[in-house]
Coordinates of C-alpha atoms in Angstrom, one line a residue:
M1 CA 55.9 58.0 27.7
K2 CA 52.6 59.0 26.1
N3 CA 53.4 56.8 22.8
R4 CA 53.7 53.7 25.6
Q5 CA 50.1 54.6 26.7
N6 CA 48.5 54.9 23.3
N7 CA 50.7 51.8 22.7
K8 CA 49.3 49.9 25.8
S9 CA 45.9 51.5 25.6
G10 CA 45.7 50.0 21.9
S11 CA 47.1 46.4 22.9
S12 CA 44.0 46.9 25.0
K13 CA 42.0 46.8 22.2
F14 CA 43.4 44.6 19.7
K15 CA 43.6 42.0 23.3
L16 CA 39.9 42.9 23.6
F17 CA 39.1 42.4 19.9
L18 CA 40.4 39.3 19.4
K19 CA 38.7 37.5 22.7
V20 CA 35.0 39.2 21.7
T21 CA 35.8 37.7 18.1
I22 CA 36.7 33.9 19.8
L23 CA 33.8 34.4 21.8
V24 CA 31.5 34.9 18.9
V25 CA 33.5 32.5 17.0
F26 CA 32.6 29.7 19.7
S27 CA 29.0 30.8 20.0
L28 CA 28.3 30.4 16.5
T29 CA 30.0 27.2 16.6
I30 CA 27.9 26.4 20.0
C31 CA 24.6 27.5 18.3
A32 CA 25.1 24.8 14.6
T33 CA 26.3 22.2 16.9
A34 CA 23.0 22.6 18.7
Y35 CA 21.1 23.6 15.8
G36 CA 23.1 20.0 14.3
V37 CA 22.0 18.0 16.9
Y38 CA 18.7 19.3 17.1
L39 CA 18.2 18.2 13.2
T40 CA 19.6 14.8 13.9
K41 CA 17.2 14.6 17.3
Q42 CA 13.9 15.4 14.7
A43 CA 15.2 13.2 12.1
K44 CA 14.8 10.1 14.6
H45 CA 12.0 11.1 15.8
A46 CA 10.4 11.6 12.1
A47 CA 12.1 7.8 11.1
D48 CA 11.4 6.8 14.1
N49 CA 7.6 7.7 13.2
A50 CA 8.0 6.2 10.0
Y51 CA 9.2 2.7 10.4
E52 CA 7.1 -0.5 9.8
E53 CA 8.9 -3.5 10.2
L54 CA 7.2 -6.2 7.5
E55 CA 5.6 -8.9 9.9
D56 CA 8.2 -11.8 9.5
R57 CA 10.6 -10.5 7.1
E58 CA 13.8 -9.7 8.6
Q59 CA 15.5 -9.5 5.2
S60 CA 14.4 -11.1 1.1
E61 CA 14.6 -14.5 1.0
Q62 CA 17.3 -14.1 -1.7
R63 CA 19.9 -12.9 0.7
E64 CA 21.7 -15.0 2.6
V65 CA 21.9 -11.8 5.5
K66 CA 20.7 -8.3 6.1
V67 CA 22.5 -6.3 3.8
E68 CA 24.5 -3.1 5.2
P69 CA 24.1 0.3 2.9
K70 CA 27.7 1.5 4.3
Q71 CA 29.4 -1.4 2.3
D72 CA 27.1 -3.4 0.8
N73 CA 24.9 -3.1 -2.8
V74 CA 20.9 -2.9 -2.0
S75 CA 18.1 -2.1 -4.1
I76 CA 14.9 -0.1 -2.9
L77 CA 11.2 -0.7 -4.1
I78 CA 9.1 3.1 -3.7
L79 CA 5.4 2.9 -3.7
G80 CA 3.1 5.4 -4.3
V81 CA -0.1 4.9 -2.7
D82 CA -3.4 7.2 -2.5
D83 CA -4.9 6.5 0.6
S84 CA -7.1 9.6 0.4
E85 CA -10.8 9.1 2.0
K86 CA -12.1 10.1 -0.8
R87 CA -10.7 6.2 -2.0
D88 CA -11.5 4.8 1.3
Q89 CA -9.0 2.0 0.9
G90 CA -6.7 2.7 3.8
A91 CA -3.2 2.6 3.5
D92 CA -2.9 -1.0 3.4
N93 CA -5.7 -1.7 0.6
S94 CA -4.8 0.8 -1.5
R95 CA -3.8 0.1 -4.8
T96 CA -0.3 1.4 -6.4
D97 CA -0.1 4.7 -7.9
A98 CA 3.3 4.0 -8.6
L99 CA 6.3 1.7 -8.4
L100 CA 9.9 2.5 -8.7
L101 CA 13.0 0.2 -8.2
A102 CA 16.2 1.7 -7.3
T103 CA 19.0 0.1 -7.6
L104 CA 22.7 1.5 -5.2
N105 CA 25.6 0.0 -5.9
N106 CA 28.4 1.2 -3.1
K107 CA 31.0 1.5 -5.3
T108 CA 30.2 3.4 -8.2
K109 CA 27.7 5.5 -5.9
T110 CA 25.2 5.1 -8.8
V111 CA 22.0 4.4 -8.6
K112 CA 19.9 2.6 -11.6
L113 CA 16.1 3.7 -11.1
L114 CA 12.9 1.3 -13.2
S115 CA 9.7 2.6 -12.9
I116 CA 7.3 -0.5 -13.0
P117 CA 3.9 0.6 -15.0
R118 CA 0.8 0.1 -13.3
D119 CA -1.4 -2.2 -14.7
S120 CA 1.9 -4.3 -15.9
Y121 CA 0.5 -8.0 -15.8
V122 CA 2.3 -10.4 -14.1
Y123 CA 2.4 -13.2 -11.5
I124 CA 1.7 -12.1 -7.8
P125 CA 2.7 -15.1 -5.7
Y126 CA 0.6 -13.6 -2.6
V127 CA -2.8 -14.4 -4.6
G128 CA -1.1 -17.1 -7.1
Y129 CA -2.3 -15.9 -10.3
Q130 CA -1.6 -13.0 -12.8
D131 CA -3.1 -9.3 -12.6
K132 CA -2.2 -5.8 -12.8
I133 CA 1.1 -5.7 -10.5
N134 CA -0.9 -2.6 -8.8
H135 CA -4.0 -4.8 -7.3
A136 CA -1.0 -6.4 -5.8
H137 CA -1.2 -4.0 -2.5
A138 CA -5.0 -4.1 -2.3
Y139 CA -4.3 -7.5 -2.2
G140 CA -1.6 -8.3 0.6
G141 CA -0.2 -4.8 1.0
T142 CA 3.8 -3.9 1.1
L143 CA 4.8 -7.2 1.1
A144 CA 3.0 -8.8 -2.0
S145 CA 4.4 -5.8 -3.9
I146 CA 7.8 -7.0 -3.1
E147 CA 7.4 -10.7 -3.2
T148 CA 5.8 -9.9 -7.0
V149 CA 9.2 -7.4 -7.9
E150 CA 11.4 -9.9 -6.6
E151 CA 9.4 -12.4 -9.0
L152 CA 9.7 -10.6 -11.6
F153 CA 13.2 -9.5 -11.9
D154 CA 14.5 -11.9 -9.6
I155 CA 16.1 -9.8 -7.7
P156 CA 16.4 -9.3 -3.8
I157 CA 14.6 -6.4 -2.5
D158 CA 16.4 -5.2 0.6
Y159 CA 13.7 -2.0 1.3
Y160 CA 11.2 -0.5 0.1
V161 CA 9.8 3.5 0.8
R162 CA 5.6 4.4 0.7
M163 CA 4.6 7.2 0.8
N164 CA 1.2 9.0 0.3
F165 CA 0.3 12.0 -1.2
N166 CA 0.7 14.5 1.4
A167 CA 4.6 13.2 2.2
F168 CA 5.4 13.7 -1.3
I169 CA 3.9 17.9 -2.1
D170 CA 4.5 18.4 0.9
I171 CA 8.6 17.2 0.1
V172 CA 8.4 18.6 -2.5
D173 CA 7.4 22.0 -1.4
A174 CA 9.9 22.1 1.7
L175 CA 12.6 22.1 -0.9
G176 CA 11.1 25.5 -1.8
G177 CA 9.7 23.0 -5.4
I178 CA 11.8 21.2 -8.4
E179 CA 13.2 22.0 -11.9
V180 CA 11.1 19.9 -14.2
E181 CA 10.1 20.0 -17.7
V182 CA 6.4 20.3 -18.3
P183 CA 6.0 18.3 -21.4
Y184 CA 3.0 20.1 -23.1
N185 CA -0.2 22.5 -21.4
M186 CA -2.3 19.7 -18.9
L187 CA -5.2 21.2 -16.7
E188 CA -5.1 17.7 -14.2
M189 CA -6.5 16.5 -11.1
D190 CA -4.9 17.6 -7.5
E191 CA -4.7 15.5 -4.2
F192 CA -8.2 15.6 -4.1
D193 CA -8.7 14.6 -7.7
K194 CA -10.0 18.6 -8.5
K195 CA -9.3 20.4 -12.3
T196 CA -7.4 22.9 -10.4
V197 CA -3.9 22.3 -11.6
D198 CA -3.3 24.3 -14.4
L199 CA 0.2 23.6 -16.1
K200 CA 2.1 25.1 -19.1
A201 CA 5.0 23.2 -21.6
G202 CA 8.3 24.3 -20.4
L203 CA 10.9 23.8 -17.8
Q204 CA 9.4 25.4 -14.8
T205 CA 9.5 24.9 -11.3
L206 CA 6.9 23.0 -9.5
D207 CA 5.9 23.4 -6.3
G208 CA 4.8 20.0 -4.4
R209 CA 0.9 19.3 -5.8
E210 CA 2.4 20.6 -9.7
A211 CA 4.8 18.2 -9.3
L212 CA 2.1 15.7 -8.0
A213 CA 0.0 16.0 -10.8
L214 CA 2.4 15.6 -13.4
A215 CA 3.5 13.0 -11.9
R216 CA 0.5 11.1 -11.7
T217 CA -1.0 12.8 -15.4
R218 CA -1.3 9.8 -18.6
K219 CA -4.2 11.0 -20.3
Q220 CA -1.9 12.3 -23.3
D221 CA 0.1 9.9 -23.7
S222 CA 0.6 6.5 -21.9
D223 CA 1.4 4.8 -18.7
I224 CA 5.4 5.0 -20.2
E225 CA 5.2 8.3 -20.6
R226 CA 3.8 8.3 -17.0
G227 CA 6.8 6.6 -15.6
K228 CA 9.0 8.3 -17.0
R229 CA 7.8 11.5 -16.2
Q230 CA 7.8 10.2 -12.2
Q231 CA 11.8 9.5 -13.1
E232 CA 12.8 12.3 -13.8
I233 CA 10.9 13.9 -11.0
I234 CA 12.5 11.7 -8.3
K235 CA 16.2 12.8 -10.1
A236 CA 15.7 16.2 -9.7
I237 CA 13.5 16.0 -6.4
A238 CA 17.9 14.3 -5.1
T239 CA 18.8 16.9 -7.0
K240 CA 17.5 19.9 -5.5
S241 CA 18.3 18.0 -1.9
A242 CA 22.2 17.6 -2.9
S243 CA 22.4 21.4 -3.2
F244 CA 23.4 23.5 -0.6
T245 CA 21.2 26.0 -0.9
S246 CA 18.0 23.3 0.9
I247 CA 20.4 21.9 3.9
S248 CA 18.0 24.4 6.0
K249 CA 15.2 23.1 4.5
Y250 CA 15.5 19.1 6.0
D251 CA 13.6 20.2 9.2
D252 CA 10.6 21.2 6.9
I253 CA 11.2 17.8 4.9
L254 CA 11.7 15.3 8.2
S255 CA 8.5 17.0 9.1
A256 CA 6.5 15.3 6.5
V257 CA 8.6 12.4 6.7
G258 CA 7.4 10.7 9.4
S259 CA 3.4 10.8 9.7
N260 CA 3.1 10.5 5.6
M261 CA 5.1 7.8 4.7
K262 CA 6.7 4.3 5.8
T263 CA 9.6 2.8 5.5
D264 CA 11.9 -0.5 7.1
M265 CA 15.0 1.2 7.1
T266 CA 16.4 1.9 10.5
F267 CA 17.4 5.8 11.2
D268 CA 20.9 4.8 11.3
E269 CA 20.7 3.2 7.9
M270 CA 18.9 6.1 6.3
R271 CA 21.7 8.0 7.2
S272 CA 24.3 5.8 5.6
F273 CA 22.9 6.4 1.9
F274 CA 24.2 10.1 2.6
S275 CA 27.0 9.1 1.1
Y276 CA 25.9 9.4 -2.3
L277 CA 25.4 12.8 -2.0
T278 CA 28.7 13.7 -0.4
A279 CA 29.9 14.0 -3.9
G280 CA 27.2 15.8 -5.4
M281 CA 24.3 14.7 -7.4
P282 CA 24.8 10.8 -7.7
R283 CA 24.9 9.1 -11.5
I284 CA 21.3 8.1 -11.9
D285 CA 20.4 6.0 -14.8
T286 CA 16.9 5.5 -16.0
L287 CA 15.6 1.6 -17.4
T288 CA 12.4 1.3 -18.9
L289 CA 10.0 -1.5 -19.0
E290 CA 9.3 -2.3 -23.1
G291 CA 5.7 -4.6 -23.4
R292 CA 2.6 -3.7 -25.6
D293 CA -1.3 -3.1 -24.9
D294 CA -3.7 -5.7 -24.5
T295 CA -7.8 -5.8 -24.6
S296 CA -7.9 -8.3 -25.6
T297 CA -9.9 -10.4 -22.5
G298 CA -12.0 -6.8 -22.2
T299 CA -9.9 -5.5 -19.9
Y300 CA -7.0 -3.4 -20.2
Y301 CA -3.2 -4.7 -19.4
Y302 CA 0.0 -4.4 -20.2
K303 CA 2.0 -7.2 -21.8
L304 CA 5.7 -6.9 -20.6
D305 CA 8.3 -8.3 -23.6
D306 CA 10.3 -11.3 -21.7
E307 CA 13.1 -10.5 -23.4
N308 CA 12.7 -7.4 -22.2
I309 CA 12.6 -8.3 -18.5
E310 CA 15.5 -10.8 -18.7
E311 CA 17.8 -7.4 -19.8
I312 CA 16.6 -5.4 -16.8
S313 CA 17.6 -8.0 -14.7
H314 CA 19.9 -8.9 -15.7
I315 CA 20.7 -4.9 -15.9
L316 CA 19.8 -5.1 -11.8
Q317 CA 21.7 -8.0 -11.3
S318 CA 24.7 -6.8 -12.5
H319 CA 24.8 -3.5 -10.8
L320 CA 23.7 -5.7 -7.0
G321 CA 26.9 -7.1 -7.9
L322 CA 24.8 -11.1 -7.4
T323 CA 26.3 -11.3 -11.0
P324 CA 29.9 -12.5 -11.9
E325 CA 29.5 -9.6 -15.3
S326 CA 30.5 -5.7 -14.9
T327 CA 28.3 -3.8 -12.3
N328 CA 29.0 -0.2 -14.5
Y329 CA 26.4 -1.0 -18.1
S330 CA 26.5 2.1 -19.7
G331 CA 23.9 0.8 -22.6
T332 CA 23.1 3.8 -25.0
G333 CA 21.9 5.7 -22.9
T334 CA 24.9 9.3 -22.4
Q335 CA 26.6 9.3 -19.3
S336 CA 28.3 12.4 -17.2
D337 CA 29.5 12.7 -13.7
S338 CA 26.5 13.8 -12.1
A339 CA 23.4 11.9 -14.6
S340 CA 22.6 9.4 -17.2
T341 CA 19.8 8.8 -18.8
E342 CA 19.7 5.0 -19.9
T343 CA 17.4 3.3 -22.0
V344 CA 17.1 -0.4 -22.7
T345 CA 15.1 -0.6 -25.7
G346 CA 16.6 -3.4 -27.9
S347 CA 19.7 -5.9 -27.3
M348 CA 21.6 -5.3 -24.6
T349 CA 26.1 -4.7 -24.7
Q350 CA 28.1 -5.3 -22.7

């Protein structure tokens, strides 16, 4: 009789434990779901604030129909602008401090990333003559920059992302910093144009203002090297964003994005690009434009090499699936499952 009571008591305790466990798991599931919904609402709110459709441009003139990121290869033009009060230019009239072009191949889940030197001497359709490419934005805003890049490489620009210094700093800080190689000791300008950022050479974790200083500097080398650093910084941001430890920080990132970034991507279109991160860090191949310094007119220009432009154009067109050639160009760089670097500096082999 006593054993039966003990068994009944033990059974009751087990049932109670089971009920409590189920209740806890259920509660945690509800909390996780609620937080997921919260983040989705936060993300949509941020995306709505950041959304800026360009007037009279539903899609690129080089596209017959608007692309669908879930199934199509797409291109994104990233514009870094200095819209600080000190410059007194505003977001729409400022010159671009950084200009990067990314093409994304949906089948291979790979990215080609090209940095365009700010002093590149190119034809600007908006004004009808050649000038520095960073002047295009000052002449005609984001649309003028897009049309200039489309003209230069003969590819459609499907989306743009325009980001100011504050957005860049906030995103890096929200990620808890990024790991980047600093090439040499430097004392650089901060976002307020004061020399307060003191960096030492070596691989290290940089916060937002330090990463911005590294992305902007070119005094000790060249605009080409600065472009390469910007590519490495973008890759570092992508790597950190794809890491599991950064998931809890997305809310902070979204808060930074809404007020300091503009894009013509909708919330649903942004979510479509998550597929590039589901298998971890995508392979990113970096491209470099060749050219020469020119001061013959008394003004410094970077004169691009015509053959190199043709090579780069072919690579981008192929990666977007606009040519019959393979979209998995390997180039001279090394490849791995996660990332690779590709520098185009001569003849291209397919």
